[in-house]
Short mmCIF file of C-alpha atoms in Angstrom, two decimals:
data_model
loop_
_atom_site.label_atom_id
_atom_site.label_comp_id
_atom_site.label_asym_id
_atom_site.label_seq_id
_atom_site.Cartn_x
_atom_site.Cartn_y
_atom_site.Cartn_z
CA UNK A 1 -23.40 58.60 3.30
CA UNK A 2 -23.53 57.26 -0.28
CA UNK A 3 -20.87 54.18 0.05
CA UNK A 4 -22.90 52.76 2.09
CA UNK A 5 -26.48 52.93 0.24
CA UNK A 6 -23.72 51.63 -1.94
CA UNK A 7 -22.88 48.72 -0.39
CA UNK A 8 -26.00 47.61 1.34
CA UNK A 9 -27.37 47.15 -2.83
CA UNK A 10 -24.74 45.16 -3.67
CA UNK A 11 -24.98 42.61 -0.26
CA UNK A 12 -28.26 42.62 -1.02
CA UNK A 13 -27.55 41.87 -4.15
CA UNK A 14 -25.51 38.41 -3.42
CA UNK A 15 -27.91 37.28 -1.33
CA UNK A 16 -30.58 36.91 -3.84
CA UNK A 17 -28.00 35.38 -5.96
CA UNK A 18 -27.03 33.50 -2.94
CA UNK A 19 -30.58 32.32 -1.88
CA UNK A 20 -31.64 31.73 -6.26
CA UNK A 21 -28.54 29.00 -6.87
CA UNK A 22 -30.04 25.56 -6.26
CA UNK A 23 -27.40 23.21 -5.79
CA UNK A 24 -28.37 20.57 -8.30
CA UNK A 25 -29.23 17.43 -7.32
CA UNK A 26 -26.65 14.60 -8.29
CA UNK A 27 -28.01 10.72 -8.50
CA UNK A 28 -25.43 8.08 -7.99
CA UNK A 29 -25.10 3.42 -8.74
CA UNK A 30 -23.28 1.75 -6.57
CA UNK A 31 -23.23 -1.89 -8.22
CA UNK A 32 -21.52 -5.18 -6.80
CA UNK A 33 -22.97 -5.27 -2.99
CA UNK A 34 -19.61 -8.45 -2.31
CA UNK A 35 -18.07 -8.27 1.57
CA UNK A 36 -16.56 -4.99 0.42
CA UNK A 37 -18.81 -2.99 -2.09
CA UNK A 38 -21.72 -3.25 0.86
CA UNK A 39 -19.14 -1.27 3.66
CA UNK A 40 -18.31 1.64 0.91
CA UNK A 41 -21.82 1.88 -0.23
CA UNK A 42 -22.96 2.41 3.42
CA UNK A 43 -20.63 4.46 3.05
CA UNK A 44 -21.27 6.63 0.43
CA UNK A 45 -25.00 7.16 1.27
CA UNK A 46 -24.19 8.27 4.87
CA UNK A 47 -21.87 10.71 3.84
CA UNK A 48 -24.08 12.08 0.83
CA UNK A 49 -26.19 14.88 0.74
CA UNK A 50 -30.42 14.04 1.99
CA UNK A 51 -31.36 15.47 -1.45
CA UNK A 52 -29.09 13.19 -3.23
CA UNK A 53 -30.04 9.55 -4.49
CA UNK A 54 -28.34 5.90 -5.05
CA UNK A 55 -29.54 3.45 -6.35
CA UNK A 56 -28.25 -0.21 -5.18
CA UNK A 57 -27.22 -3.20 -7.01
CA UNK A 58 -26.38 -6.58 -6.45
CA UNK A 59 -26.58 -9.84 -8.16
CA UNK A 60 -27.95 -11.27 -5.15
CA UNK A 61 -30.59 -9.03 -4.39
CA UNK A 62 -31.02 -9.63 -0.73
CA UNK A 63 -27.45 -8.48 -0.23
CA UNK A 64 -29.26 -4.93 -1.65
CA UNK A 65 -32.58 -4.74 0.45
CA UNK A 66 -31.21 -5.78 3.27
CA UNK A 67 -28.40 -2.31 3.07
CA UNK A 68 -31.74 0.06 1.68
CA UNK A 69 -32.50 -1.81 4.73
CA UNK A 70 -30.56 -0.49 7.84
CA UNK A 71 -29.75 2.49 6.19
CA UNK A 72 -33.48 3.25 5.79
CA UNK A 73 -33.47 2.04 9.98
CA UNK A 74 -30.35 3.62 10.87
CA UNK A 75 -30.36 7.35 7.88
CA UNK A 76 -29.73 10.39 10.77
CA UNK A 77 -29.23 12.28 6.71
CA UNK A 78 -27.90 11.09 3.85
CA UNK A 79 -29.26 9.78 0.50
CA UNK A 80 -31.98 8.23 -0.39
CA UNK A 81 -31.51 4.90 -1.21
CA UNK A 82 -33.66 2.48 -3.68
CA UNK A 83 -33.19 -1.02 -4.52
CA UNK A 84 -33.01 -1.41 -8.76
CA UNK A 85 -33.90 -4.48 -10.80
CA UNK A 86 -30.28 -3.97 -13.09
CA UNK A 87 -27.31 -2.58 -12.97
CA UNK A 88 -28.53 -0.68 -16.40
CA UNK A 89 -31.36 0.39 -14.30
CA UNK A 90 -29.13 1.31 -11.77
CA UNK A 91 -27.45 3.42 -13.89
CA UNK A 92 -29.55 5.50 -15.73
CA UNK A 93 -30.31 8.05 -14.15
CA UNK A 94 -27.19 8.43 -12.09
CA UNK A 95 -24.47 10.93 -12.34
CA UNK A 96 -21.65 8.67 -10.82
CA UNK A 97 -21.82 4.49 -11.29
CA UNK A 98 -19.06 3.60 -8.66
CA UNK A 99 -18.38 -0.69 -10.16
CA UNK A 100 -16.74 -3.16 -7.53
CA UNK A 101 -16.95 -6.80 -8.89
CA UNK A 102 -14.53 -9.77 -8.55
CA UNK A 103 -13.22 -10.28 -12.18
CA UNK A 104 -12.38 -9.12 -15.18
CA UNK A 105 -15.51 -10.73 -16.87
CA UNK A 106 -17.20 -9.64 -13.92
CA UNK A 107 -16.86 -5.99 -14.65
CA UNK A 108 -16.72 -6.31 -18.61
CA UNK A 109 -19.97 -7.63 -18.65
CA UNK A 110 -21.79 -5.43 -16.57
CA UNK A 111 -20.53 -2.32 -18.56
CA UNK A 112 -21.48 -4.57 -20.78
CA UNK A 113 -25.68 -4.14 -20.34
CA UNK A 114 -25.16 -0.28 -18.76
CA UNK A 115 -23.76 0.64 -22.68
CA UNK A 116 -25.78 -2.17 -24.51
CA UNK A 117 -28.98 0.97 -24.87
CA UNK A 118 -28.29 4.25 -25.18
CA UNK A 119 -28.16 6.07 -21.68
CA UNK A 120 -30.38 9.50 -21.04
CA UNK A 121 -28.22 13.14 -21.54
CA UNK A 122 -27.58 14.10 -17.79
CA UNK A 123 -26.40 17.47 -16.51
CA UNK A 124 -22.47 16.77 -17.15
CA UNK A 125 -20.75 14.76 -18.14
CA UNK A 126 -22.08 10.75 -16.41
CA UNK A 127 -18.28 9.49 -14.39
CA UNK A 128 -18.05 5.55 -14.31
CA UNK A 129 -15.56 4.79 -11.06
CA UNK A 130 -14.38 1.12 -10.71
CA UNK A 131 -13.05 -0.19 -7.56
CA UNK A 132 -12.86 -3.94 -8.87
CA UNK A 133 -8.91 -5.45 -8.82
CA UNK A 134 -8.88 -6.76 -12.45
CA UNK A 135 -6.00 -5.99 -15.57
CA UNK A 136 -5.32 -3.34 -16.62
CA UNK A 137 -5.72 -4.58 -20.51
CA UNK A 138 -9.58 -5.15 -19.06
CA UNK A 139 -9.87 -2.28 -17.48
CA UNK A 140 -8.23 -0.43 -20.59
CA UNK A 141 -11.06 -2.04 -23.37
CA UNK A 142 -14.32 -1.16 -20.79
CA UNK A 143 -12.52 2.65 -20.63
CA UNK A 144 -12.86 3.02 -24.59
CA UNK A 145 -16.18 1.00 -24.48
CA UNK A 146 -17.67 3.67 -22.28
CA UNK A 147 -15.68 6.50 -24.34
CA UNK A 148 -17.52 4.55 -27.66
CA UNK A 149 -20.84 4.49 -25.91
CA UNK A 150 -20.53 8.06 -24.60
CA UNK A 151 -18.27 10.23 -27.00
CA UNK A 152 -17.53 14.03 -26.81
CA UNK A 153 -17.42 13.82 -22.92
CA UNK A 154 -20.93 12.43 -22.19
CA UNK A 155 -19.31 9.98 -20.24
CA UNK A 156 -15.89 9.08 -18.59
CA UNK A 157 -14.34 5.73 -16.87
CA UNK A 158 -10.89 5.52 -13.95
CA UNK A 159 -10.46 2.31 -12.07
CA UNK A 160 -9.77 3.34 -8.52
CA UNK A 161 -8.49 0.16 -6.50
CA UNK A 162 -8.29 -0.72 -3.02
CA UNK A 163 -6.58 -1.33 -0.22
CA UNK A 164 -7.33 -1.72 3.18
CA UNK A 165 -9.38 -4.93 3.39
CA UNK A 166 -13.25 -4.84 5.22
CA UNK A 167 -11.50 -3.21 7.96
CA UNK A 168 -10.99 -0.43 6.05
CA UNK A 169 -13.59 -0.52 3.69
CA UNK A 170 -16.09 -1.19 7.39
CA UNK A 171 -14.30 1.99 9.16
CA UNK A 172 -14.21 4.16 5.80
CA UNK A 173 -10.12 4.52 6.21
CA UNK A 174 -9.76 2.98 2.41
CA UNK A 175 -6.34 3.77 0.46
CA UNK A 176 -7.95 4.36 -3.51
CA UNK A 177 -5.15 3.85 -6.44
CA UNK A 178 -6.53 6.22 -9.53
CA UNK A 179 -5.96 5.75 -12.93
CA UNK A 180 -7.01 8.76 -13.98
CA UNK A 181 -6.71 11.85 -17.00
CA UNK A 182 -5.53 15.20 -14.15
CA UNK A 183 -9.02 16.15 -15.16
CA UNK A 184 -10.64 13.83 -13.61
CA UNK A 185 -8.82 13.66 -10.16
CA UNK A 186 -10.76 16.28 -8.64
CA UNK A 187 -14.04 14.58 -9.10
CA UNK A 188 -13.05 11.33 -8.18
CA UNK A 189 -11.81 12.37 -5.18
CA UNK A 190 -14.73 13.85 -3.58
CA UNK A 191 -16.43 10.66 -4.22
CA UNK A 192 -14.33 7.27 -2.76
CA UNK A 193 -13.11 10.30 0.16
CA UNK A 194 -16.47 9.37 0.93
CA UNK A 195 -15.25 5.44 1.17
CA UNK A 196 -11.72 6.22 2.44
CA UNK A 197 -9.55 8.26 3.82
CA UNK A 198 -6.20 8.84 1.28
CA UNK A 199 -6.86 8.70 -2.30
CA UNK A 200 -3.14 8.16 -4.47
CA UNK A 201 -3.03 9.35 -8.56
CA UNK A 202 -0.94 7.11 -9.99
CA UNK A 203 -1.07 8.49 -13.45
CA UNK A 204 -3.46 7.77 -16.23
CA UNK A 205 -6.52 5.22 -16.77
CA UNK A 206 -5.66 2.03 -15.68
CA UNK A 207 -2.08 3.42 -13.98
CA UNK A 208 -4.05 2.86 -10.38
CA UNK A 209 -4.54 -0.98 -11.45
CA UNK A 210 -0.88 -1.53 -12.18
CA UNK A 211 -0.18 0.12 -8.88
CA UNK A 212 -1.92 -1.96 -6.99
CA UNK A 213 -1.11 -5.24 -9.12
CA UNK A 214 2.81 -4.52 -8.55
CA UNK A 215 2.19 -3.94 -4.84
CA UNK A 216 0.20 -7.19 -4.16
CA UNK A 217 3.04 -9.06 -6.41
CA UNK A 218 5.16 -8.31 -3.38
CA UNK A 219 3.17 -8.64 -0.77
CA UNK A 220 2.97 -12.42 -1.84
CA UNK A 221 5.98 -12.53 -2.02
CA UNK A 222 6.82 -11.24 1.10
CA UNK A 223 4.18 -12.81 3.03
CA UNK A 224 5.57 -15.84 1.37
CA UNK A 225 9.53 -15.32 2.79
CA UNK A 226 8.46 -14.97 6.10
CA UNK A 227 6.87 -17.49 6.66
CA UNK A 228 9.15 -19.25 6.02
CA UNK A 229 11.64 -17.46 7.69
CA UNK A 230 9.74 -17.26 11.29
CA UNK A 231 9.27 -21.43 10.38
CA UNK A 232 12.42 -21.21 10.01
CA UNK A 233 13.37 -19.06 13.12
CA UNK A 234 11.39 -21.37 15.66
CA UNK A 235 12.98 -25.24 14.42
CA UNK A 236 16.66 -22.84 15.08
CA UNK A 237 15.03 -22.90 18.49
CA UNK A 238 14.45 -18.67 18.49
CA UNK A 239 11.17 -16.72 20.22
CA UNK A 240 9.47 -16.40 17.97
CA UNK A 241 8.46 -13.15 19.85
CA UNK A 242 12.40 -12.29 19.61
CA UNK A 243 12.77 -12.99 16.02
CA UNK A 244 10.02 -10.74 15.38
CA UNK A 245 11.62 -7.61 17.44
CA UNK A 246 14.75 -8.53 15.52
CA UNK A 247 13.37 -8.56 11.70
CA UNK A 248 11.61 -5.73 12.79
CA UNK A 249 14.61 -3.34 13.44
CA UNK A 250 16.60 -4.63 10.55
CA UNK A 251 16.12 -4.62 7.11
CA UNK A 252 13.80 -7.68 6.87
CA UNK A 253 11.10 -6.01 7.85
CA UNK A 254 8.24 -5.61 5.88
CA UNK A 255 4.14 -5.57 6.39
CA UNK A 256 3.92 -9.58 6.54
CA UNK A 257 6.47 -9.37 10.03
CA UNK A 258 5.89 -6.33 11.55
CA UNK A 259 1.74 -6.19 11.07
CA UNK A 260 -0.01 -9.65 10.19
CA UNK A 261 2.97 -11.77 11.26
CA UNK A 262 1.61 -15.57 10.70
CA UNK A 263 2.45 -16.58 13.95
CA UNK A 264 0.13 -17.22 16.63
CA UNK A 265 0.72 -14.72 19.43
CA UNK A 266 3.25 -12.73 17.66
CA UNK A 267 0.71 -9.61 17.06
CA UNK A 268 -2.35 -10.08 19.04
CA UNK A 269 -4.30 -8.19 16.45
CA UNK A 270 -3.13 -10.78 13.93
CA UNK A 271 -5.25 -13.06 11.47
CA UNK A 272 -3.03 -15.62 12.79
CA UNK A 273 -4.62 -15.09 16.45
CA UNK A 274 -7.62 -16.19 14.87
CA UNK A 275 -6.96 -19.13 13.69
CA UNK A 276 -6.44 -16.58 9.97
CA UNK A 277 -9.42 -16.09 10.20
CA UNK A 278 -10.23 -12.63 8.86
CA UNK A 279 -8.18 -10.92 6.82
CA UNK A 280 -7.62 -10.98 3.30
CA UNK A 281 -8.01 -14.33 2.03
CA UNK A 282 -5.51 -16.82 0.40
CA UNK A 283 -8.18 -17.05 -2.54
CA UNK A 284 -7.80 -13.55 -2.77
CA UNK A 285 -3.93 -13.32 -3.19
CA UNK A 286 -4.22 -15.96 -5.81
CA UNK A 287 -6.17 -13.76 -7.76
CA UNK A 288 -4.73 -10.86 -7.65
CA UNK A 289 -1.43 -13.26 -8.18
CA UNK A 290 -2.44 -15.12 -10.60
CA UNK A 291 -3.07 -10.23 -12.38
CA UNK A 292 0.09 -9.66 -12.03
CA UNK A 293 1.28 -12.13 -13.58
CA UNK A 294 -0.87 -11.69 -16.44
CA UNK A 295 0.05 -7.87 -16.78
CA UNK A 296 2.82 -9.08 -16.15
CA UNK A 297 3.24 -11.11 -19.25
CA UNK A 298 1.36 -8.79 -21.14
CA UNK A 299 3.77 -6.25 -20.55
CA UNK A 300 7.11 -7.92 -21.04
CA UNK A 301 8.44 -8.26 -17.52
CA UNK A 302 9.42 -10.64 -15.73
CA UNK A 303 8.75 -11.91 -12.74
CA UNK A 304 11.13 -15.02 -11.78
CA UNK A 305 9.26 -15.96 -8.49
CA UNK A 306 5.76 -15.63 -9.88
CA UNK A 307 4.73 -19.18 -10.22
CA UNK A 308 6.55 -20.70 -7.39
CA UNK A 309 5.03 -18.38 -5.57
CA UNK A 310 1.43 -18.85 -7.27
CA UNK A 311 1.71 -22.77 -6.56
CA UNK A 312 2.33 -22.60 -2.92
CA UNK A 313 -1.06 -20.45 -1.81
CA UNK A 314 -2.77 -22.85 -4.94
CA UNK A 315 -1.57 -25.99 -2.72
CA UNK A 316 -2.26 -23.93 0.35
CA UNK A 317 -5.91 -23.35 -0.53
CA UNK A 318 -6.80 -26.65 -1.32
CA UNK A 319 -6.31 -27.56 2.08
CA UNK A 320 -9.48 -27.33 4.20
CA UNK A 321 -7.03 -26.64 7.41
CA UNK A 322 -6.01 -23.31 4.94
CA UNK A 323 -8.93 -22.48 3.04
CA UNK A 324 -11.36 -19.38 2.89
CA UNK A 325 -8.02 -18.18 5.68
CA UNK A 326 -5.77 -15.19 6.08
CA UNK A 327 -2.92 -15.25 3.66
CA UNK A 328 -1.21 -15.96 6.26
CA UNK A 329 -1.64 -19.17 6.47
CA UNK A 330 1.08 -20.18 4.46
CA UNK A 331 2.63 -20.10 7.45
CA UNK A 332 0.52 -23.68 8.47
CA UNK A 333 0.22 -25.40 5.28
CA UNK A 334 4.66 -25.14 5.77
CA UNK A 335 3.95 -27.37 9.39
CA UNK A 336 4.99 -24.10 11.79
CA UNK A 337 4.59 -24.35 15.41
CA UNK A 338 1.42 -23.04 16.13
#
């Protein structure tokens, strides 16, 4: 009897402890609402609890207002949403800041504006997650600026570029390549998995970008080679579907041959079947290739095919029939049969 009474008292004490423990409200900022960022912010907001707050900012205020309006109309839960007047305004009270910006200069300028004035203390360390694809050196410079402005562990900066394109951003199936110390992996994953499906920890800060650029350099070369091989086979009289089926069970198999085949009619879901609309823009591939070349020079790594590949994408993009289209449009530029 006494044992039962003691157990009841323990359970009652535990209940009182649990009921009096209130979850701390988290504030988020999302800066950069381009094609990717817009969808990522939408997914993040929808998967946060209603007690949290997310502040949106983009240089195009209309994009932030449009997204906030969509969130308010469709909201069946999710964090409360506000439109900020600047990146600094969005970040001032934020525990977690996510940035998704086009170029290194945009990332540097944004963080300079955020860190220019002293940020008020938060209950815990601030976390800055940059999902932009920039060069690792620029990313490390921004990380150093964060450490200087928020010393003694008040703020941390990690890089998390993504793969999956606008389709993956919309569906919430992105893969993030995380560059962060081990101590920040778990916290970063919680945020990133609300916007994607998989988080690959690549090493310390800067490692995520190194992995992303190495992968995209390989992709740039494979895409050109696939277009050349498919064009070559067609001119020899081979049926493109037959040639693709051979390549895709042989040593030439790669993502451009199997998933993003550049010949119309070979892969039903490929951009080639939509006049090369959608997909991974040729301008974005040019940008990533340029960043990979820059990073390779800084690392003293030889890229013997880089300059020629860069020339191919630049020349193809300059033609109206290829401009703004998926990067597999180099097949068209080569004179491939459509």
